[in-house]
């Protein structure tokens, strides 16, 4: 498409890729969502810019630094600018824009720029539904991590109204490579265990990195040994395994 910029790193012309739903559509079912395109460098696997039309600009509020895309009737905004936050540490994504930040971090950063390593049992994540709790991690003015929690008692499948989550389940967790090995996910687990004194589940497959962290927690704190479970579906009878017992 004429008017696309060249990549700042490799200086190749960038293309477009369907990237994320609009902020106002993040909690709708996929069939009802309008999606936005990112400007993407295939060679560098980076998506530094998001494309907007006239109708999309208002979704990002008056403080968004939106510019006109050269030789085009469209607009552009920096992905990094959309990930700004005044929050610090783990916090609940309570607004549409905050939940949108999770979709952007998942689709633009995790899936494209810092993709999952299958050798580490990492996997791509589906976007959360309106039934899921989203937590973000802020540091130095930017969102650098997210977690998706399937809440106990909530419907576990949009297709089955009778299926429910039997415990809180960490369905997805991601921290940018620049912020790993700093105890961020360990803080999340501690926070979740404090918020609810029941069981805490983790959706399978569990990555090797998270497995190692859970083993460390279980070995060092015997109070967690009957509380941490690996889960499929909603973690009901036959759909969960005690992680401590599985280690033996």
Coordinates of N, CA and C in Angstrom, one line a residue:
X1 N 0.8 -1.2 0.0 CA 0.0 0.0 0.0 C 0.9 1.2 0.0
X2 N 0.6 2.2 -0.9 CA 1.4 3.4 -1.0 C 1.3 4.2 0.3
X3 N 2.4 4.8 0.7 CA 2.4 5.6 1.9 C 3.0 4.9 3.1
X4 N 3.2 3.6 3.1 CA 3.8 3.0 4.2 C 5.2 3.4 4.4
X5 N 5.6 3.5 5.7 CA 7.0 3.9 6.0 C 7.9 2.7 5.9
X6 N 9.2 3.0 5.9 CA 10.2 2.0 5.9 C 10.6 1.7 7.4
X7 N 11.0 0.5 7.6 CA 11.4 0.0 8.9 C 12.6 0.8 9.4
X8 N 12.6 1.2 10.7 CA 13.7 2.0 11.2 C 14.9 1.2 11.4
X9 N 14.8 -0.2 11.5 CA 15.9 -1.0 11.8 C 16.5 -1.6 10.5
X10 N 15.7 -2.1 9.6 CA 16.3 -2.7 8.4 C 16.1 -1.9 7.1
X11 N 15.3 -0.8 7.3 CA 15.1 0.1 6.2 C 14.3 -0.5 5.0
X12 N 13.6 -1.6 5.2 CA 12.8 -2.2 4.2 C 11.4 -1.6 4.3
X13 N 10.7 -1.6 3.2 CA 9.3 -1.1 3.2 C 8.4 -2.1 4.0
X14 N 7.6 -1.5 4.9 CA 6.7 -2.3 5.7 C 5.4 -2.6 5.1
X15 N 4.7 -3.6 5.5 CA 3.3 -3.9 5.0 C 2.3 -3.8 6.2
X16 N 1.2 -4.4 5.9 CA 0.1 -4.3 7.0 C -0.3 -5.7 7.4
X17 N -0.8 -5.8 8.6 CA -1.2 -7.0 9.2 C -2.4 -6.8 10.1
X18 N -3.5 -7.6 10.0 CA -4.6 -7.4 10.9 C -4.1 -7.7 12.3
X19 N -4.3 -6.8 13.3 CA -3.6 -6.9 14.5 C -4.4 -7.0 15.8
X20 N -5.3 -6.1 16.0 CA -6.1 -6.0 17.3 C -7.5 -5.5 17.0
X21 N -8.5 -5.9 17.9 CA -9.8 -5.2 17.8 C -9.7 -3.8 18.4
X22 N -10.6 -2.9 18.0 CA -10.6 -1.6 18.5 C -10.9 -1.6 20.0
X23 N -10.4 -0.6 20.7 CA -10.7 -0.5 22.2 C -12.1 -0.7 22.6
X24 N -13.0 -0.2 21.8 CA -14.5 -0.3 22.1 C -15.0 -1.7 21.9
X25 N -14.2 -2.6 21.2 CA -14.7 -3.9 20.8 C -14.0 -5.0 21.5
X26 N -13.1 -4.7 22.4 CA -12.3 -5.8 23.0 C -13.1 -6.8 23.8
X27 N -14.2 -6.5 24.3 CA -15.0 -7.4 25.1 C -16.2 -8.0 24.3
X28 N -16.2 -7.7 23.0 CA -17.3 -8.3 22.2 C -16.8 -9.7 21.7
X29 N -17.7 -10.5 21.2 CA -17.3 -11.8 20.6 C -16.7 -11.4 19.2
X30 N -15.8 -12.3 18.8 CA -14.9 -12.0 17.6 C -15.7 -11.6 16.4
X31 N -16.9 -12.3 16.2 CA -17.7 -12.0 15.0 C -18.2 -10.6 15.0
X32 N -18.3 -9.9 16.2 CA -18.8 -8.6 16.2 C -17.7 -7.5 16.4
X33 N -16.5 -7.9 16.3 CA -15.4 -7.0 16.5 C -14.9 -6.4 15.2
X34 N -14.6 -5.1 15.3 CA -13.8 -4.4 14.2 C -12.4 -4.5 14.5
X35 N -11.5 -4.9 13.6 CA -10.1 -5.1 13.9 C -9.3 -4.0 13.2
X36 N -8.2 -3.6 13.8 CA -7.3 -2.6 13.3 C -6.1 -3.2 12.7
X37 N -5.5 -2.6 11.7 CA -4.3 -3.1 11.1 C -3.0 -2.5 11.7
X38 N -2.0 -3.3 11.8 CA -0.7 -2.8 12.2 C 0.2 -2.6 11.0
X39 N 1.2 -1.7 11.1 CA 2.2 -1.6 10.1 C 3.4 -2.4 10.5
X40 N 3.7 -3.4 9.7 CA 4.5 -4.6 10.2 C 5.8 -4.8 9.3
X41 N 6.9 -5.0 9.9 CA 8.1 -5.4 9.2 C 8.3 -6.9 9.3
X42 N 8.1 -7.5 8.2 CA 8.2 -9.0 8.2 C 9.6 -9.5 8.5
X43 N 10.6 -8.7 8.0 CA 12.0 -9.1 8.2 C 12.4 -9.1 9.7
X44 N 12.0 -8.0 10.3 CA 12.4 -7.8 11.7 C 11.4 -8.3 12.7
X45 N 10.2 -8.8 12.2 CA 9.1 -9.3 13.0 C 8.7 -8.2 14.1
X46 N 8.6 -7.0 13.7 CA 8.2 -5.9 14.6 C 7.0 -5.2 14.0
X47 N 6.1 -4.7 14.9 CA 4.9 -4.0 14.4 C 4.9 -2.7 15.2
X48 N 5.6 -1.7 14.8 CA 5.8 -0.4 15.6 C 4.6 0.5 15.5
X49 N 3.8 0.4 14.5 CA 2.7 1.3 14.3 C 1.3 0.7 14.2
X50 N 0.3 1.4 14.6 CA -1.1 1.0 14.4 C -1.8 1.9 13.5
X51 N -2.5 1.4 12.5 CA -3.3 2.2 11.6 C -4.7 2.5 12.1
X52 N -5.1 3.8 11.9 CA -6.4 4.2 12.3 C -7.2 4.9 11.2
X53 N -8.5 4.8 11.2 CA -9.3 5.6 10.3 C -9.9 6.7 11.1
X54 N -10.7 7.6 10.4 CA -11.3 8.7 11.1 C -12.1 8.3 12.3
X55 N -12.9 7.3 12.1 CA -13.8 6.8 13.2 C -13.1 6.2 14.4
X56 N -11.9 5.8 14.2 CA -11.1 5.0 15.2 C -10.4 6.0 16.2
X57 N -10.1 7.2 15.8 CA -9.3 8.1 16.6 C -9.9 8.4 17.9
X58 N -11.2 8.6 18.0 CA -11.8 8.9 19.3 C -11.7 7.9 20.3
X59 N -11.5 6.6 19.9 CA -11.4 5.5 20.9 C -10.2 5.6 21.8
X60 N -9.2 6.4 21.3 CA -7.9 6.4 22.0 C -7.8 7.6 22.9
X61 N -8.8 8.4 23.0 CA -8.8 9.6 23.9 C -8.0 10.8 23.4
X62 N -8.1 11.9 24.0 CA -7.5 13.1 23.5 C -5.9 13.2 23.6
X63 N -5.4 12.3 24.5 CA -3.9 12.4 24.7 C -3.1 11.5 23.8
X64 N -3.7 10.7 22.9 CA -3.0 9.9 22.0 C -2.3 10.7 20.9
X65 N -1.0 10.4 20.7 CA -0.2 11.1 19.7 C -0.4 10.5 18.3
X66 N -1.5 10.9 17.7 CA -1.9 10.4 16.4 C -1.4 11.3 15.3
X67 N -0.8 10.7 14.3 CA -0.3 11.5 13.1 C -0.9 11.0 11.8
X68 N -0.9 11.8 10.8 CA -1.4 11.4 9.5 C -0.4 10.5 8.8
X69 N -0.9 9.4 8.2 CA 0.0 8.5 7.5 C 0.3 9.2 6.1
X70 N 1.5 9.4 5.7 CA 1.9 10.1 4.5 C 1.2 9.5 3.3
X71 N 0.7 10.4 2.4 CA 0.1 10.0 1.1 C -1.1 9.1 1.4
X72 N -1.9 9.3 2.4 CA -3.0 8.4 2.8 C -4.0 9.2 3.5
X73 N -5.3 8.7 3.6 CA -6.3 9.3 4.4 C -6.4 8.6 5.7
X74 N -5.4 7.8 6.0 CA -5.4 7.1 7.3 C -4.4 7.8 8.3
X75 N -4.4 7.3 9.5 CA -3.6 7.8 10.6 C -2.7 6.7 11.2
X76 N -1.7 7.1 11.9 CA -0.8 6.2 12.6 C -0.6 6.6 14.0
X77 N -0.3 5.6 14.9 CA 0.0 5.9 16.2 C 1.0 4.8 16.7
X78 N 2.0 5.2 17.4 CA 3.1 4.3 17.9 C 2.5 3.3 18.9
X79 N 2.8 2.0 18.7 CA 2.4 1.0 19.6 C 3.0 1.3 21.0
X80 N 4.2 1.7 21.1 CA 4.8 1.9 22.4 C 4.1 3.0 23.1
X81 N 3.5 4.0 22.4 CA 2.8 5.1 23.1 C 1.5 4.6 23.6
X82 N 0.9 3.6 23.0 CA -0.4 3.0 23.5 C -0.2 2.1 24.7
X83 N 1.1 1.8 25.0 CA 1.3 0.9 26.1 C 1.8 1.7 27.3
X84 N 1.6 3.0 27.3 CA 2.0 3.8 28.4 C 1.0 3.7 29.6
X85 N 1.5 3.8 30.8 CA 0.6 3.7 32.0 C 1.2 4.5 33.1
X86 N 0.4 5.0 34.0 CA 0.9 5.6 35.3 C 0.9 4.6 36.4
X87 N 0.4 3.4 36.1 CA 0.3 2.4 37.2 C 1.7 1.7 37.4
X88 N 1.9 1.1 38.5 CA 3.1 0.4 38.8 C 2.8 -0.9 39.5
X89 N 3.5 -2.0 39.1 CA 3.2 -3.3 39.6 C 2.0 -3.9 39.0
X90 N 1.5 -5.0 39.6 CA 0.3 -5.6 39.0 C -1.0 -4.9 39.4
X91 N -1.9 -4.7 38.4 CA -3.1 -4.0 38.6 C -4.2 -4.6 37.7
X92 N -5.4 -4.5 38.1 CA -6.5 -5.0 37.2 C -6.8 -4.0 36.1
X93 N -6.9 -4.6 34.9 CA -7.3 -3.8 33.7 C -8.8 -3.5 33.8
X94 N -9.1 -2.3 34.3 CA -10.5 -2.0 34.6 C -11.3 -1.2 33.5
X95 N -10.5 -0.7 32.6 CA -11.1 0.2 31.5 C -10.9 -0.5 30.2
X96 N -11.7 -0.1 29.2 CA -11.6 -0.6 27.8 C -10.1 -0.4 27.3
X97 N -9.6 0.8 27.5 CA -8.2 1.1 27.0 C -7.2 0.2 27.7
X98 N -7.4 -0.1 29.0 CA -6.4 -1.0 29.7 C -6.6 -2.4 29.2
X99 N -7.8 -2.9 28.9 CA -7.9 -4.2 28.3 C -7.4 -4.3 26.9
X100 N -7.5 -3.2 26.2 CA -7.0 -3.0 24.9 C -5.4 -3.2 24.9
X101 N -4.8 -2.6 26.0 CA -3.4 -2.7 26.1 C -2.9 -4.2 26.2
X102 N -3.8 -5.0 26.9 CA -3.4 -6.5 26.9 C -3.5 -7.1 25.5
X103 N -4.5 -6.7 24.7 CA -4.6 -7.3 23.4 C -3.4 -6.9 22.5
X104 N -2.9 -5.6 22.7 CA -1.8 -5.1 22.0 C -0.5 -5.8 22.4
X105 N -0.3 -5.9 23.7 CA 0.9 -6.6 24.2 C 0.9 -8.0 23.7
X106 N -0.3 -8.7 23.7 CA -0.3 -10.1 23.3 C -0.1 -10.2 21.8
X107 N -0.7 -9.5 21.0 CA -0.7 -9.7 19.5 C 0.5 -9.0 18.9
X108 N 0.9 -7.8 19.3 CA 2.0 -7.1 18.7 C 3.3 -7.5 19.2
X109 N 3.4 -7.7 20.5 CA 4.7 -7.9 21.2 C 4.9 -9.4 21.3
X110 N 4.0 -10.1 22.0 CA 4.3 -11.5 22.3 C 4.2 -12.4 21.0
X111 N 3.2 -12.3 20.3 CA 3.0 -13.1 19.1 C 4.0 -12.8 18.0
X112 N 4.3 -11.5 17.8 CA 5.1 -11.2 16.6 C 6.6 -10.9 17.0
X113 N 6.8 -10.0 18.0 CA 8.2 -9.6 18.3 C 8.9 -10.5 19.2
X114 N 8.2 -11.1 20.2 CA 8.9 -12.0 21.2 C 8.1 -13.3 21.2
X115 N 8.1 -14.0 20.1 CA 7.1 -15.1 19.9 C 7.4 -16.3 20.9
X116 N 6.4 -17.1 21.2 CA 6.6 -18.2 22.1 C 7.6 -19.2 21.5
X117 N 8.3 -19.9 22.4 CA 9.3 -20.9 22.0 C 8.7 -22.2 22.3
X118 N 8.4 -23.0 21.3 CA 7.8 -24.3 21.4 C 8.7 -25.3 22.2
X119 N 10.0 -25.1 22.1 CA 10.9 -25.9 22.9 C 10.8 -25.7 24.4
X120 N 10.3 -24.5 24.8 CA 10.1 -24.2 26.2 C 8.6 -24.5 26.6
X121 N 7.9 -25.1 25.7 CA 6.5 -25.4 25.9 C 5.6 -24.1 26.0
X122 N 6.1 -23.1 25.4 CA 5.3 -21.8 25.4 C 4.3 -21.9 24.2
X123 N 3.2 -21.3 24.3 CA 2.2 -21.4 23.3 C 1.5 -20.0 23.1
X124 N 0.9 -19.8 21.9 CA 0.2 -18.6 21.6 C -1.1 -18.6 22.5
X125 N -1.5 -17.3 22.8 CA -2.7 -17.1 23.7 C -3.8 -16.6 22.8
X126 N -5.0 -17.1 23.1 CA -6.2 -16.5 22.6 C -6.5 -15.2 23.4
X127 N -7.2 -14.3 22.8 CA -7.6 -13.1 23.5 C -8.6 -13.4 24.6
X128 N -8.6 -12.7 25.7 CA -9.6 -13.0 26.8 C -11.0 -12.7 26.3
X129 N -12.0 -13.3 27.0 CA -13.4 -12.9 26.8 C -13.8 -11.9 27.9
X130 N -15.0 -11.4 27.8 CA -15.5 -10.4 28.8 C -15.6 -11.0 30.1
X131 N -15.6 -12.3 30.2 CA -15.8 -13.0 31.5 C -14.5 -13.2 32.3
X132 N -13.4 -12.9 31.6 CA -12.0 -13.1 32.2 C -11.5 -11.8 32.8
X133 N -10.8 -12.0 33.9 CA -10.1 -10.9 34.5 C -8.8 -10.7 33.9
X134 N -8.4 -9.5 33.6 CA -7.1 -9.2 33.0 C -6.3 -8.3 34.0
X135 N -5.1 -8.8 34.2 CA -4.2 -8.0 35.1 C -3.0 -7.5 34.2
X136 N -2.5 -6.3 34.4 CA -1.4 -5.8 33.7 C -0.3 -5.5 34.7
X137 N 1.0 -5.5 34.2 CA 2.1 -5.1 35.1 C 2.8 -3.8 34.5
X138 N 2.8 -2.8 35.3 CA 3.4 -1.5 34.8 C 4.7 -1.3 35.5
X139 N 5.7 -0.8 34.7 CA 7.0 -0.4 35.2 C 7.6 0.7 34.4
X140 N 8.0 1.7 35.1 CA 8.7 2.9 34.4 C 7.8 3.5 33.3
X141 N 6.5 3.6 33.6 CA 5.6 4.2 32.6 C 5.1 3.4 31.5
X142 N 5.4 2.1 31.5 CA 4.9 1.3 30.4 C 4.4 -0.1 30.9
X143 N 3.4 -0.6 30.2 CA 2.9 -1.9 30.5 C 3.8 -2.9 29.9
X144 N 4.4 -3.8 30.7 CA 5.4 -4.8 30.3 C 5.0 -6.2 30.5
X145 N 3.8 -6.5 31.0 CA 3.3 -7.8 31.3 C 1.8 -7.9 31.4
X146 N 1.3 -9.1 31.3 CA -0.1 -9.3 31.5 C -0.4 -10.7 32.0
X147 N -1.5 -10.8 32.6 CA -2.1 -12.2 33.0 C -3.6 -12.2 32.8
X148 N -4.1 -13.3 32.3 CA -5.5 -13.5 32.1 C -6.0 -14.6 33.1
X149 N -6.9 -14.2 33.9 CA -7.4 -15.1 35.0 C -8.9 -15.5 34.7
X150 N -9.1 -16.8 34.6 CA -10.5 -17.3 34.5 C -11.0 -17.4 35.9
X151 N -12.0 -16.7 36.3 CA -12.5 -16.6 37.6 C -13.4 -17.7 38.1
X152 N -13.2 -18.1 39.3 CA -14.1 -19.2 39.9 C -15.5 -18.8 39.8
X153 N -16.4 -19.7 39.4 CA -17.8 -19.5 39.3 C -18.3 -18.8 38.0
X154 N -17.4 -18.3 37.2 CA -17.7 -17.7 35.9 C -17.8 -18.8 34.9
X155 N -18.6 -18.5 33.8 CA -18.7 -19.5 32.7 C -17.4 -19.7 32.1
X156 N -17.0 -21.0 31.9 CA -15.7 -21.3 31.4 C -15.6 -21.4 29.9
X157 N -16.8 -21.5 29.2 CA -16.8 -21.6 27.8 C -18.0 -20.8 27.3
X158 N -17.8 -19.9 26.3 CA -18.9 -19.1 25.7 C -19.9 -20.0 25.0
X159 N -19.4 -21.2 24.6 CA -20.2 -22.1 23.8 C -21.1 -23.0 24.7
X160 N -20.7 -23.1 26.0 CA -21.4 -24.0 26.9 C -21.8 -23.2 28.2
X161 N -23.1 -22.7 28.2 CA -23.5 -21.9 29.4 C -23.5 -22.6 30.7
X162 N -23.4 -23.9 30.7 CA -23.4 -24.7 32.0 C -22.0 -25.0 32.5
X163 N -21.0 -24.8 31.7 CA -19.6 -25.0 32.1 C -19.1 -23.9 32.9
X164 N -18.6 -24.1 34.1 CA -18.1 -23.1 34.9 C -16.7 -23.4 35.4
X165 N -16.0 -22.4 35.8 CA -14.6 -22.5 36.4 C -14.8 -22.9 37.9
X166 N -14.1 -24.0 38.3 CA -14.3 -24.5 39.6 C -13.2 -23.9 40.6
X167 N -12.3 -23.1 40.0 CA -11.3 -22.4 40.8 C -10.8 -21.2 39.9
X168 N -10.1 -20.3 40.5 CA -9.4 -19.3 39.7 C -8.3 -19.9 39.0
X169 N -8.2 -19.6 37.7 CA -7.2 -20.3 36.8 C -6.4 -19.2 36.0
X170 N -5.1 -19.3 36.2 CA -4.2 -18.4 35.4 C -4.2 -19.1 34.0
X171 N -4.8 -18.4 33.1 CA -5.0 -19.0 31.7 C -3.8 -18.5 30.8
X172 N -3.3 -17.3 31.1 CA -2.2 -16.8 30.3 C -1.3 -15.9 31.1
X173 N 0.0 -15.9 30.9 CA 0.8 -14.9 31.6 C 2.0 -14.6 30.7
X174 N 2.4 -13.4 30.6 CA 3.5 -13.0 29.7 C 4.2 -11.7 30.3
X175 N 5.5 -11.8 30.3 CA 6.3 -10.6 30.7 C 7.4 -10.4 29.6
X176 N 7.6 -9.2 29.2 CA 8.5 -8.9 28.2 C 9.9 -9.3 28.6
X177 N 10.7 -9.7 27.6 CA 12.0 -10.3 27.8 C 12.9 -9.3 28.6
X178 N 12.7 -8.0 28.4 CA 13.5 -7.0 29.1 C 13.3 -7.0 30.6
X179 N 12.1 -7.7 31.1 CA 11.8 -7.6 32.5 C 11.7 -9.0 33.1
X180 N 12.2 -10.0 32.5 CA 12.2 -11.4 33.0 C 13.3 -11.5 34.1
X181 N 13.1 -12.6 34.9 CA 14.0 -12.9 36.0 C 14.1 -11.8 37.0
X182 N 13.0 -11.1 37.2 CA 12.9 -10.1 38.2 C 11.8 -10.4 39.3
X183 N 11.3 -11.6 39.2 CA 10.3 -12.0 40.2 C 8.9 -11.5 40.0
X184 N 8.6 -11.0 38.7 CA 7.3 -10.4 38.4 C 6.2 -11.4 38.5
X185 N 6.4 -12.6 37.9 CA 5.4 -13.6 37.9 C 5.2 -14.2 39.3
X186 N 6.3 -14.3 40.0 CA 6.2 -14.8 41.4 C 5.4 -13.9 42.3
X187 N 5.5 -12.6 42.0 CA 4.7 -11.6 42.7 C 3.2 -11.8 42.4
X188 N 2.9 -12.1 41.1 CA 1.5 -12.3 40.7 C 0.9 -13.5 41.4
X189 N 1.7 -14.6 41.5 CA 1.2 -15.8 42.1 C 0.9 -15.5 43.6
X190 N 1.8 -14.8 44.2 CA 1.6 -14.5 45.6 C 0.4 -13.6 45.9
X191 N 0.2 -12.7 45.0 CA -0.9 -11.8 45.0 C -2.2 -12.5 44.9
X192 N -2.3 -13.5 43.9 CA -3.5 -14.3 43.7 C -3.8 -15.2 44.8
X193 N -2.8 -15.8 45.5 CA -3.0 -16.6 46.6 C -3.5 -15.8 47.8
X194 N -3.1 -14.6 47.9 CA -3.6 -13.7 49.0 C -5.0 -13.3 48.8
X195 N -5.4 -13.0 47.5 CA -6.7 -12.5 47.2 C -7.8 -13.6 47.4
X196 N -7.4 -14.9 47.3 CA -8.4 -16.0 47.5 C -7.7 -17.1 48.2
X197 N -8.3 -17.6 49.3 CA -7.6 -18.6 50.1 C -7.9 -20.0 49.7
X198 N -8.5 -20.1 48.5 CA -8.7 -21.5 47.9 C -7.6 -21.9 47.0
X199 N -8.0 -22.8 46.1 CA -7.1 -23.4 45.1 C -6.8 -22.3 44.0
X200 N -5.6 -22.5 43.4 CA -5.2 -21.6 42.2 C -4.8 -22.6 41.1
X201 N -5.4 -22.4 40.0 CA -5.1 -23.3 38.8 C -4.2 -22.6 37.8
X202 N -3.6 -23.4 36.9 CA -2.8 -22.9 35.8 C -3.2 -23.8 34.6
X203 N -3.6 -23.1 33.5 CA -4.0 -23.8 32.3 C -2.9 -24.6 31.7
X204 N -3.2 -25.8 31.3 CA -2.2 -26.6 30.5 C -2.2 -26.2 29.1
X205 N -1.1 -26.3 28.3 CA 0.2 -26.7 28.9 C 0.9 -25.6 29.7
X206 N 1.6 -25.9 30.7 CA 2.4 -25.0 31.5 C 3.8 -24.9 30.9
X207 N 4.3 -23.7 30.6 CA 5.6 -23.6 30.0 C 6.7 -24.1 31.0
X208 N 7.9 -24.4 30.5 CA 8.9 -24.9 31.4 C 9.4 -23.9 32.4
X209 N 9.4 -22.6 32.0 CA 9.8 -21.5 32.9 C 8.8 -21.4 34.0
X210 N 7.5 -21.5 33.7 CA 6.5 -21.4 34.8 C 6.5 -22.7 35.7
X211 N 6.8 -23.8 35.1 CA 6.9 -25.1 35.8 C 8.0 -24.9 36.9
X212 N 9.2 -24.4 36.4 CA 10.3 -24.3 37.3 C 10.0 -23.3 38.5
X213 N 9.3 -22.2 38.2 CA 8.9 -21.3 39.2 C 7.9 -21.9 40.2
X214 N 6.9 -22.6 39.7 CA 6.0 -23.3 40.6 C 6.7 -24.3 41.5
X215 N 7.6 -25.1 40.9 CA 8.4 -26.0 41.8 C 9.1 -25.3 42.9
X216 N 9.7 -24.2 42.5 CA 10.5 -23.4 43.5 C 9.6 -23.0 44.7
X217 N 8.4 -22.5 44.3 CA 7.4 -22.0 45.3 C 7.0 -23.2 46.2
X218 N 6.7 -24.3 45.5 CA 6.2 -25.4 46.3 C 7.2 -26.0 47.2
X219 N 8.5 -26.0 46.8 CA 9.5 -26.6 47.7 C 9.8 -25.6 48.9
X220 N 9.7 -24.3 48.6 CA 10.1 -23.4 49.7 C 8.9 -23.1 50.6
X221 N 7.7 -23.3 50.2 CA 6.5 -23.0 51.0 C 5.5 -24.1 51.0
X222 N 5.6 -24.9 52.1 CA 4.7 -26.1 52.1 C 3.2 -25.8 52.2
X223 N 2.9 -24.5 52.5 CA 1.5 -24.1 52.6 C 0.8 -24.1 51.3
X224 N 1.6 -24.0 50.2 CA 1.0 -23.9 48.9 C 0.8 -25.3 48.2
X225 N 1.2 -26.4 48.9 CA 1.3 -27.7 48.2 C -0.1 -28.3 47.9
X226 N -1.1 -27.9 48.6 CA -2.4 -28.4 48.3 C -3.3 -27.4 47.6
X227 N -2.6 -26.3 47.2 CA -3.4 -25.1 46.6 C -3.1 -24.9 45.1
X228 N -2.0 -25.4 44.6 CA -1.6 -25.1 43.2 C -1.9 -26.3 42.3
X229 N -2.7 -26.1 41.2 CA -3.1 -27.2 40.4 C -3.0 -26.9 38.9
X230 N -2.7 -27.9 38.1 CA -2.7 -27.7 36.6 C -4.1 -28.1 36.2
X231 N -4.6 -27.4 35.2 CA -6.0 -27.5 34.8 C -6.2 -27.6 33.3
X232 N -7.2 -28.4 33.0 CA -7.8 -28.3 31.6 C -9.3 -27.9 31.8
X233 N -9.8 -27.2 30.8 CA -11.2 -26.7 30.9 C -11.4 -25.9 32.1
X234 N -12.4 -26.1 32.9 CA -12.7 -25.3 34.1 C -12.1 -25.9 35.4
X235 N -11.3 -26.9 35.3 CA -10.7 -27.4 36.5 C -11.6 -28.2 37.4
X236 N -12.7 -28.8 36.8 CA -13.6 -29.6 37.6 C -13.0 -31.0 37.9
X237 N -13.9 -31.9 38.4 CA -13.5 -33.2 38.7 C -12.9 -33.9 37.5
X238 N -11.7 -34.4 37.6 CA -11.0 -35.1 36.5 C -10.3 -34.1 35.6
X239 N -10.4 -32.8 35.8 CA -9.8 -31.8 34.9 C -8.7 -31.0 35.6
X240 N -8.2 -31.5 36.8 CA -7.1 -30.8 37.4 C -6.2 -31.8 38.1
X241 N -5.0 -31.5 38.2 CA -4.0 -32.3 38.9 C -3.2 -31.4 39.9
X242 N -2.9 -32.0 41.1 CA -2.1 -31.3 42.0 C -0.7 -31.3 41.6
X243 N -0.1 -30.0 41.5 CA 1.2 -29.9 40.9 C 2.3 -30.5 41.8
X244 N 2.1 -30.4 43.1 CA 3.1 -30.9 44.1 C 3.1 -32.4 43.9
X245 N 2.0 -33.1 43.9 CA 1.9 -34.5 43.8 C 2.5 -35.0 42.4
X246 N 2.3 -34.2 41.4 CA 2.8 -34.5 40.0 C 4.3 -34.5 40.0
X247 N 4.9 -33.7 40.9 CA 6.4 -33.6 40.9 C 7.0 -34.9 41.5
X248 N 6.3 -35.7 42.2 CA 6.9 -36.8 42.9 C 7.0 -38.0 42.0

